Amino acid sequence: DILMTQSPSSLTVSAGEKVTMSCKSSQSLLASGNQNNYLAWHQQKPGRSPKMLIIWASTRVSGVPDRFIGSGSGTDFTLTINSVQAEDLAVYYCQQSYSAPWTFGGGTKLEIK
Amino acid sequence: QVQLQQPGAELVKPGASVKLSCKASGYTFTSYWMHWVKQRPGQGLEWIGEIDPSDSYTNYNQKFKGKATLTVDKSSSTAYMQLSSLTSEDSAVYYCARGGLGLHWGQGTLVTVSA
C-alpha cells in the first residue's frame, strides 16, 4: 500500500496569513503515460463530510476559491492557502488514487486564531 | 448537480449485519465508479473499496475483505454496502463517494454498534 504522510498534524494561524502544508507519498504518484499526478486534496470542516478541493495535484475543482493552490510532483506535494479566511477552519487530507487501495494522509488540522 | 443521499444514522447490535444505501442523482449512475470510505470518530479516512455500477465489478481494500460487500441496483441508481459481524471497531461514519475526476462525497451514515 502507498503510505501518505502529512505534516504538520496541526497549525494555528491568523486570518489573512499564508499557510503551507505538506504531503509525501511512499512512492511516485506520477503516471508516465499521461504525466498526471494521482493526488487529490480534500477539506473536511467540523461535523461535515469531506469536500474535494484539488485533483491532479494542482487543478482546482470548480467553485474552489483561488486562494487554494496545490503544487508538487512525484512524491512531494504541497497545499498552500493564501490569505486564510475564518471559514477555512478544517482538516485537510491528501489522497492518492495511483494504485489500489487508495490511501489518505493523516490530515492537517487548520485552526484560526 | 451530483447528489448522493445516505441515511443519517444506523444503530445495530454486535454480531449483526447492516446494509447501507447511497442513492445517486444528477448524473448517469452507470458511468462512474462508486467508492466507500470509513471514518472512525476523530480519526482519518480509510478507503474500503469501489464498485463499477455498469457491471458490478469490485475492488476491495484487503483490510475490508470479508467485512464489506458492495452491490448496486441500477434500476434505482442506488449503491449498497453490507457490513457483517459488526463489532465496536465498526462504529464509524461511512461515506459513499462518486469517482471520476476525484471523489464527490455523500453526507455519510453514522453506524453505531451497541447492545
PDB file of C-alpha atoms in Angstrom:
ATOM      1  CA  ASP A   1       0.000   0.000   0.000  1.00  0.00           C
ATOM      2  CA  ILE A   2       1.170   3.559  -0.669  1.00  0.00           C
ATOM      3  CA  LEU A   3       1.782   5.409   2.586  1.00  0.00           C
ATOM      4  CA  MET A   4       0.734   9.058   2.671  1.00  0.00           C
ATOM      5  CA  THR A   5       2.371  11.249   5.310  1.00  0.00           C
ATOM      6  CA  GLN A   6       1.114  14.750   6.069  1.00  0.00           C
ATOM      7  CA  SER A   7       2.802  17.469   8.083  1.00  0.00           C
ATOM      8  CA  PRO A   8       2.304  19.284  10.280  1.00  0.00           C
ATOM      9  CA  SER A   9      -0.533  17.475  12.040  1.00  0.00           C
ATOM     10  CA  SER A  10      -1.930  20.837  13.099  1.00  0.00           C
ATOM     11  CA  LEU A  11      -1.252  24.529  12.746  1.00  0.00           C
ATOM     12  CA  THR A  12      -2.754  27.749  14.007  1.00  0.00           C
ATOM     13  CA  VAL A  13      -2.690  30.972  12.044  1.00  0.00           C
ATOM     14  CA  SER A  14      -4.367  34.354  11.972  1.00  0.00           C
ATOM     15  CA  ALA A  15      -6.819  35.320   9.265  1.00  0.00           C
ATOM     16  CA  GLY A  16      -5.024  36.825   6.310  1.00  0.00           C
ATOM     17  CA  GLU A  17      -1.858  34.789   6.752  1.00  0.00           C
ATOM     18  CA  LYS A  18      -0.449  32.309   4.246  1.00  0.00           C
ATOM     19  CA  VAL A  19      -0.447  28.609   5.145  1.00  0.00           C
ATOM     20  CA  THR A  20       1.562  25.762   3.675  1.00  0.00           C
ATOM     21  CA  MET A  21       1.081  22.073   4.415  1.00  0.00           C
ATOM     22  CA  SER A  22       2.945  19.069   3.110  1.00  0.00           C
ATOM     23  CA  CYS A  23       2.025  15.622   1.844  1.00  0.00           C
ATOM     24  CA  LYS A  24       4.586  12.947   0.986  1.00  0.00           C
ATOM     25  CA  SER A  25       3.906   9.590  -0.619  1.00  0.00           C
ATOM     26  CA  SER A  26       5.969   6.436  -0.214  1.00  0.00           C
ATOM     27  CA  GLN A  27       6.163   6.020  -3.992  1.00  0.00           C
ATOM     28  CA  SER A  28       5.729   8.249  -7.003  1.00  0.00           C
ATOM     29  CA  LEU A  29       2.181   9.222  -7.949  1.00  0.00           C
ATOM     30  CA  LEU A  30       3.232  10.430 -11.398  1.00  0.00           C
ATOM     31  CA  ALA A  31       1.835   8.345 -14.240  1.00  0.00           C
ATOM     32  CA  SER A  32       4.314   8.066 -17.082  1.00  0.00           C
ATOM     33  CA  GLY A  33       1.603   7.685 -19.702  1.00  0.00           C
ATOM     34  CA  ASN A  34      -0.282  10.938 -19.148  1.00  0.00           C
ATOM     35  CA  GLN A  35       2.116  12.810 -16.833  1.00  0.00           C
ATOM     36  CA  ASN A  36      -0.659  13.303 -14.275  1.00  0.00           C
ATOM     37  CA  ASN A  37      -0.018  13.078 -10.556  1.00  0.00           C
ATOM     38  CA  TYR A  38      -2.770  10.998  -8.975  1.00  0.00           C
ATOM     39  CA  LEU A  39      -3.002  13.166  -5.875  1.00  0.00           C
ATOM     40  CA  ALA A  40      -6.073  14.976  -4.535  1.00  0.00           C
ATOM     41  CA  TRP A  41      -6.685  17.302  -1.614  1.00  0.00           C
ATOM     42  CA  HIS A  42      -9.901  17.247   0.431  1.00  0.00           C
ATOM     43  CA  GLN A  43     -11.209  19.663   3.029  1.00  0.00           C
ATOM     44  CA  GLN A  44     -13.331  18.474   5.955  1.00  0.00           C
ATOM     45  CA  LYS A  45     -14.990  21.142   8.062  1.00  0.00           C
ATOM     46  CA  PRO A  46     -16.172  20.249  11.582  1.00  0.00           C
ATOM     47  CA  GLY A  47     -19.199  17.960  11.521  1.00  0.00           C
ATOM     48  CA  ARG A  48     -19.282  17.842   7.710  1.00  0.00           C
ATOM     49  CA  SER A  49     -18.372  15.367   5.039  1.00  0.00           C
ATOM     50  CA  PRO A  50     -15.143  15.919   3.115  1.00  0.00           C
ATOM     51  CA  LYS A  51     -15.137  18.153   0.067  1.00  0.00           C
ATOM     52  CA  MET A  52     -12.729  17.756  -2.812  1.00  0.00           C
ATOM     53  CA  LEU A  53     -10.583  20.832  -3.439  1.00  0.00           C
ATOM     54  CA  ILE A  54      -7.862  19.811  -5.859  1.00  0.00           C
ATOM     55  CA  ILE A  55      -7.222  16.945  -8.266  1.00  0.00           C
ATOM     56  CA  TRP A  56      -4.138  16.008 -10.318  1.00  0.00           C
ATOM     57  CA  ALA A  57      -2.086  17.687  -7.558  1.00  0.00           C
ATOM     58  CA  SER A  58      -2.722  21.200  -8.839  1.00  0.00           C
ATOM     59  CA  THR A  59      -6.141  21.509 -10.572  1.00  0.00           C
ATOM     60  CA  ARG A  60      -8.755  23.288  -8.501  1.00  0.00           C
ATOM     61  CA  VAL A  61     -12.239  21.819  -8.581  1.00  0.00           C
ATOM     62  CA  SER A  62     -14.916  24.147  -9.944  1.00  0.00           C
ATOM     63  CA  GLY A  63     -16.061  26.637  -7.316  1.00  0.00           C
ATOM     64  CA  VAL A  64     -12.988  26.352  -5.093  1.00  0.00           C
ATOM     65  CA  PRO A  65     -11.534  29.788  -4.278  1.00  0.00           C
ATOM     66  CA  ASP A  66      -8.274  30.604  -5.995  1.00  0.00           C
ATOM     67  CA  ARG A  67      -6.524  31.136  -2.663  1.00  0.00           C
ATOM     68  CA  PHE A  68      -6.185  27.329  -2.550  1.00  0.00           C
ATOM     69  CA  ILE A  69      -3.129  26.260  -4.547  1.00  0.00           C
ATOM     70  CA  GLY A  70      -1.834  22.733  -4.992  1.00  0.00           C
ATOM     71  CA  SER A  71       1.668  22.007  -6.182  1.00  0.00           C
ATOM     72  CA  GLY A  72       4.284  19.287  -6.361  1.00  0.00           C
ATOM     73  CA  SER A  73       5.006  16.145  -8.306  1.00  0.00           C
ATOM     74  CA  GLY A  74       6.236  12.612  -7.820  1.00  0.00           C
ATOM     75  CA  THR A  75       6.321  12.044  -4.076  1.00  0.00           C
ATOM     76  CA  ASP A  76       6.233  15.553  -2.608  1.00  0.00           C
ATOM     77  CA  PHE A  77       3.151  17.735  -2.633  1.00  0.00           C
ATOM     78  CA  THR A  78       2.035  20.979  -1.034  1.00  0.00           C
ATOM     79  CA  LEU A  79      -1.263  22.699  -0.375  1.00  0.00           C
ATOM     80  CA  THR A  80      -0.970  26.450   0.068  1.00  0.00           C
ATOM     81  CA  ILE A  81      -3.774  28.680   1.258  1.00  0.00           C
ATOM     82  CA  ASN A  82      -3.133  32.326   0.540  1.00  0.00           C
ATOM     83  CA  SER A  83      -4.774  34.799   2.899  1.00  0.00           C
ATOM     84  CA  VAL A  84      -6.530  32.271   5.143  1.00  0.00           C
ATOM     85  CA  GLN A  85     -10.150  33.036   5.995  1.00  0.00           C
ATOM     86  CA  ALA A  86     -12.040  32.047   9.155  1.00  0.00           C
ATOM     87  CA  GLU A  87     -14.174  29.695   7.033  1.00  0.00           C
ATOM     88  CA  ASP A  88     -11.058  27.681   6.139  1.00  0.00           C
ATOM     89  CA  LEU A  89     -11.082  26.094   9.604  1.00  0.00           C
ATOM     90  CA  ALA A  90     -10.955  22.399   8.722  1.00  0.00           C
ATOM     91  CA  VAL A  91      -8.869  19.265   8.444  1.00  0.00           C
ATOM     92  CA  TYR A  92      -7.131  18.878   5.098  1.00  0.00           C
ATOM     93  CA  TYR A  93      -6.407  15.423   3.712  1.00  0.00           C
ATOM     94  CA  CYS A  94      -4.280  14.379   0.773  1.00  0.00           C
ATOM     95  CA  GLN A  95      -5.284  11.193  -1.038  1.00  0.00           C
ATOM     96  CA  GLN A  96      -3.662   9.058  -3.718  1.00  0.00           C
ATOM     97  CA  SER A  97      -5.518   7.266  -6.472  1.00  0.00           C
ATOM     98  CA  TYR A  98      -2.410   5.979  -8.248  1.00  0.00           C
ATOM     99  CA  SER A  99      -2.937   2.437  -7.086  1.00  0.00           C
ATOM    100  CA  ALA A 100      -5.421   0.442  -5.057  1.00  0.00           C
ATOM    101  CA  PRO A 101      -6.024   0.530  -2.203  1.00  0.00           C
ATOM    102  CA  TRP A 102      -6.468   4.287  -2.386  1.00  0.00           C
ATOM    103  CA  THR A 103      -4.940   5.828   0.720  1.00  0.00           C
ATOM    104  CA  PHE A 104      -5.236   9.063   2.649  1.00  0.00           C
ATOM    105  CA  GLY A 105      -2.800  11.064   4.699  1.00  0.00           C
ATOM    106  CA  GLY A 106      -3.483  11.504   8.397  1.00  0.00           C
ATOM    107  CA  GLY A 107      -4.661  15.069   7.867  1.00  0.00           C
ATOM    108  CA  THR A 108      -3.531  18.568   8.808  1.00  0.00           C
ATOM    109  CA  LYS A 109      -5.848  20.408  11.171  1.00  0.00           C
ATOM    110  CA  LEU A 110      -6.010  24.120  10.473  1.00  0.00           C
ATOM    111  CA  GLU A 111      -7.107  26.370  13.311  1.00  0.00           C
ATOM    112  CA  ILE A 112      -7.660  30.109  13.142  1.00  0.00           C
ATOM    113  CA  LYS A 113      -6.553  32.413  15.943  1.00  0.00           C
TER     114      LYS A 113
ATOM    115  CA  GLN B   1     -25.708  18.504  -9.845  1.00  0.00           C
ATOM    116  CA  VAL B   2     -24.277  15.364  -8.323  1.00  0.00           C
ATOM    117  CA  GLN B   3     -26.163  14.269  -5.205  1.00  0.00           C
ATOM    118  CA  LEU B   4     -25.532  11.207  -3.064  1.00  0.00           C
ATOM    119  CA  GLN B   5     -28.202  10.582  -0.437  1.00  0.00           C
ATOM    120  CA  GLN B   6     -27.273   8.497   2.590  1.00  0.00           C
ATOM    121  CA  PRO B   7     -29.303   7.785   5.735  1.00  0.00           C
ATOM    122  CA  GLY B   8     -28.065   9.782   8.682  1.00  0.00           C
ATOM    123  CA  ALA B   9     -27.626   7.007  11.193  1.00  0.00           C
ATOM    124  CA  GLU B  10     -27.982   3.289  11.915  1.00  0.00           C
ATOM    125  CA  LEU B  11     -27.936   1.586  15.313  1.00  0.00           C
ATOM    126  CA  VAL B  12     -27.027  -2.089  15.170  1.00  0.00           C
ATOM    127  CA  LYS B  13     -26.250  -4.810  17.681  1.00  0.00           C
ATOM    128  CA  PRO B  14     -22.868  -6.527  17.939  1.00  0.00           C
ATOM    129  CA  GLY B  15     -22.636  -9.560  15.694  1.00  0.00           C
ATOM    130  CA  ALA B  16     -25.358  -8.320  13.374  1.00  0.00           C
ATOM    131  CA  SER B  17     -25.107  -7.039   9.819  1.00  0.00           C
ATOM    132  CA  VAL B  18     -26.208  -3.754   8.297  1.00  0.00           C
ATOM    133  CA  LYS B  19     -26.793  -2.694   4.701  1.00  0.00           C
ATOM    134  CA  LEU B  20     -26.052   0.961   3.972  1.00  0.00           C
ATOM    135  CA  SER B  21     -27.547   2.747   0.999  1.00  0.00           C
ATOM    136  CA  CYS B  22     -26.351   5.553  -1.240  1.00  0.00           C
ATOM    137  CA  LYS B  23     -28.888   6.900  -3.749  1.00  0.00           C
ATOM    138  CA  ALA B  24     -27.314   8.795  -6.620  1.00  0.00           C
ATOM    139  CA  SER B  25     -28.843  11.528  -8.747  1.00  0.00           C
ATOM    140  CA  GLY B  26     -27.767  14.264 -11.113  1.00  0.00           C
ATOM    141  CA  TYR B  27     -25.596  12.095 -13.337  1.00  0.00           C
ATOM    142  CA  THR B  28     -25.569   8.796 -15.214  1.00  0.00           C
ATOM    143  CA  PHE B  29     -25.203   6.234 -12.427  1.00  0.00           C
ATOM    144  CA  THR B  30     -23.514   3.579 -14.539  1.00  0.00           C
ATOM    145  CA  SER B  31     -20.816   5.924 -15.848  1.00  0.00           C
ATOM    146  CA  TYR B  32     -18.831   6.390 -12.628  1.00  0.00           C
ATOM    147  CA  TRP B  33     -17.396   4.046 -10.069  1.00  0.00           C
ATOM    148  CA  MET B  34     -18.770   4.357  -6.532  1.00  0.00           C
ATOM    149  CA  HIS B  35     -16.341   4.330  -3.615  1.00  0.00           C
ATOM    150  CA  TRP B  36     -16.886   3.739   0.094  1.00  0.00           C
ATOM    151  CA  VAL B  37     -14.784   5.295   2.843  1.00  0.00           C
ATOM    152  CA  LYS B  38     -14.736   4.741   6.621  1.00  0.00           C
ATOM    153  CA  GLN B  39     -14.044   7.384   9.239  1.00  0.00           C
ATOM    154  CA  ARG B  40     -13.923   6.446  12.898  1.00  0.00           C
ATOM    155  CA  PRO B  41     -14.756   9.225  15.414  1.00  0.00           C
ATOM    156  CA  GLY B  42     -11.971  11.779  15.495  1.00  0.00           C
ATOM    157  CA  GLN B  43      -9.885   9.716  13.090  1.00  0.00           C
ATOM    158  CA  GLY B  44      -8.761   9.821   9.477  1.00  0.00           C
ATOM    159  CA  LEU B  45     -10.160   8.289   6.325  1.00  0.00           C
ATOM    160  CA  GLU B  46      -9.900   4.675   5.133  1.00  0.00           C
ATOM    161  CA  TRP B  47     -10.800   3.526   1.651  1.00  0.00           C
ATOM    162  CA  ILE B  48     -12.957   0.401   1.781  1.00  0.00           C
ATOM    163  CA  GLY B  49     -13.394  -0.319  -1.897  1.00  0.00           C
ATOM    164  CA  GLU B  50     -15.107   0.565  -5.134  1.00  0.00           C
ATOM    165  CA  ILE B  51     -17.716  -0.813  -7.478  1.00  0.00           C
ATOM    166  CA  ASP B  52     -18.377  -0.232 -11.165  1.00  0.00           C
ATOM    167  CA  PRO B  53     -22.182   0.133 -11.394  1.00  0.00           C
ATOM    168  CA  SER B  54     -22.206  -0.841 -15.057  1.00  0.00           C
ATOM    169  CA  ASP B  55     -21.154  -4.447 -14.360  1.00  0.00           C
ATOM    170  CA  SER B  56     -20.805  -4.673 -10.557  1.00  0.00           C
ATOM    171  CA  TYR B  57     -17.054  -5.289 -10.777  1.00  0.00           C
ATOM    172  CA  THR B  58     -15.489  -4.597  -7.408  1.00  0.00           C
ATOM    173  CA  ASN B  59     -12.119  -3.798  -5.883  1.00  0.00           C
ATOM    174  CA  TYR B  60     -11.680  -4.108  -2.137  1.00  0.00           C
ATOM    175  CA  ASN B  61      -9.082  -2.931   0.287  1.00  0.00           C
ATOM    176  CA  GLN B  62      -7.664  -6.219   1.578  1.00  0.00           C
ATOM    177  CA  LYS B  63      -8.347  -4.985   5.104  1.00  0.00           C
ATOM    178  CA  PHE B  64     -12.110  -4.970   4.456  1.00  0.00           C
ATOM    179  CA  LYS B  65     -12.459  -8.220   2.550  1.00  0.00           C
ATOM    180  CA  GLY B  66     -14.945 -10.366   4.415  1.00  0.00           C
ATOM    181  CA  LYS B  67     -16.261  -7.318   6.272  1.00  0.00           C
ATOM    182  CA  ALA B  68     -17.759  -5.237   3.467  1.00  0.00           C
ATOM    183  CA  THR B  69     -19.741  -6.297   0.406  1.00  0.00           C
ATOM    184  CA  LEU B  70     -20.521  -3.741  -2.300  1.00  0.00           C
ATOM    185  CA  THR B  71     -23.515  -4.027  -4.608  1.00  0.00           C
ATOM    186  CA  VAL B  72     -25.663  -1.775  -6.775  1.00  0.00           C
ATOM    187  CA  ASP B  73     -29.254  -1.585  -8.007  1.00  0.00           C
ATOM    188  CA  LYS B  74     -29.128   0.083 -11.400  1.00  0.00           C
ATOM    189  CA  SER B  75     -32.907   0.424 -11.566  1.00  0.00           C
ATOM    190  CA  SER B  76     -32.906   2.810  -8.610  1.00  0.00           C
ATOM    191  CA  SER B  77     -29.409   4.280  -9.057  1.00  0.00           C
ATOM    192  CA  THR B  78     -28.510   3.100  -5.588  1.00  0.00           C
ATOM    193  CA  ALA B  79     -25.268   1.671  -4.285  1.00  0.00           C
ATOM    194  CA  TYR B  80     -25.155  -0.504  -1.199  1.00  0.00           C
ATOM    195  CA  MET B  81     -22.539  -1.638   1.261  1.00  0.00           C
ATOM    196  CA  GLN B  82     -23.251  -4.510   3.618  1.00  0.00           C
ATOM    197  CA  LEU B  83     -21.123  -4.778   6.741  1.00  0.00           C
ATOM    198  CA  SER B  84     -21.136  -8.112   8.529  1.00  0.00           C
ATOM    199  CA  SER B  85     -20.285  -9.455  12.013  1.00  0.00           C
ATOM    200  CA  LEU B  86     -20.261  -5.984  13.464  1.00  0.00           C
ATOM    201  CA  THR B  87     -18.115  -5.048  16.470  1.00  0.00           C
ATOM    202  CA  SER B  88     -17.351  -1.787  18.224  1.00  0.00           C
ATOM    203  CA  GLU B  89     -14.453  -1.328  15.773  1.00  0.00           C
ATOM    204  CA  ASP B  90     -17.046  -0.900  13.034  1.00  0.00           C
ATOM    205  CA  SER B  91     -18.674   2.090  14.726  1.00  0.00           C
ATOM    206  CA  ALA B  92     -17.874   4.907  12.312  1.00  0.00           C
ATOM    207  CA  VAL B  93     -19.205   7.222   9.651  1.00  0.00           C
ATOM    208  CA  TYR B  94     -19.345   5.555   6.273  1.00  0.00           C
ATOM    209  CA  TYR B  95     -19.259   7.715   3.170  1.00  0.00           C
ATOM    210  CA  CYS B  96     -20.094   6.844  -0.372  1.00  0.00           C
ATOM    211  CA  ALA B  97     -18.260   8.931  -2.941  1.00  0.00           C
ATOM    212  CA  ARG B  98     -18.616   9.075  -6.690  1.00  0.00           C
ATOM    213  CA  GLY B  99     -15.424   8.568  -8.638  1.00  0.00           C
ATOM    214  CA  GLY B 100     -14.411  10.031 -11.977  1.00  0.00           C
ATOM    215  CA  LEU B 101     -12.326  13.150 -11.620  1.00  0.00           C
ATOM    216  CA  GLY B 102     -11.624  12.819  -7.907  1.00  0.00           C
ATOM    217  CA  LEU B 103     -14.213  11.984  -5.266  1.00  0.00           C
ATOM    218  CA  HIS B 104     -17.617  13.644  -4.867  1.00  0.00           C
ATOM    219  CA  TRP B 105     -18.714  12.816  -1.323  1.00  0.00           C
ATOM    220  CA  GLY B 106     -22.052  11.892   0.174  1.00  0.00           C
ATOM    221  CA  GLN B 107     -23.124  13.130   3.611  1.00  0.00           C
ATOM    222  CA  GLY B 108     -22.228   9.904   5.356  1.00  0.00           C
ATOM    223  CA  THR B 109     -24.065   7.408   7.575  1.00  0.00           C
ATOM    224  CA  LEU B 110     -23.117   7.116  11.232  1.00  0.00           C
ATOM    225  CA  VAL B 111     -23.123   3.458  12.243  1.00  0.00           C
ATOM    226  CA  THR B 112     -23.219   2.792  15.968  1.00  0.00           C
ATOM    227  CA  VAL B 113     -22.641  -0.760  17.126  1.00  0.00           C
ATOM    228  CA  SER B 114     -24.107  -1.190  20.592  1.00  0.00           C
ATOM    229  CA  ALA B 115     -26.140  -3.694  22.550  1.00  0.00           C
TER     230      ALA B 115
END
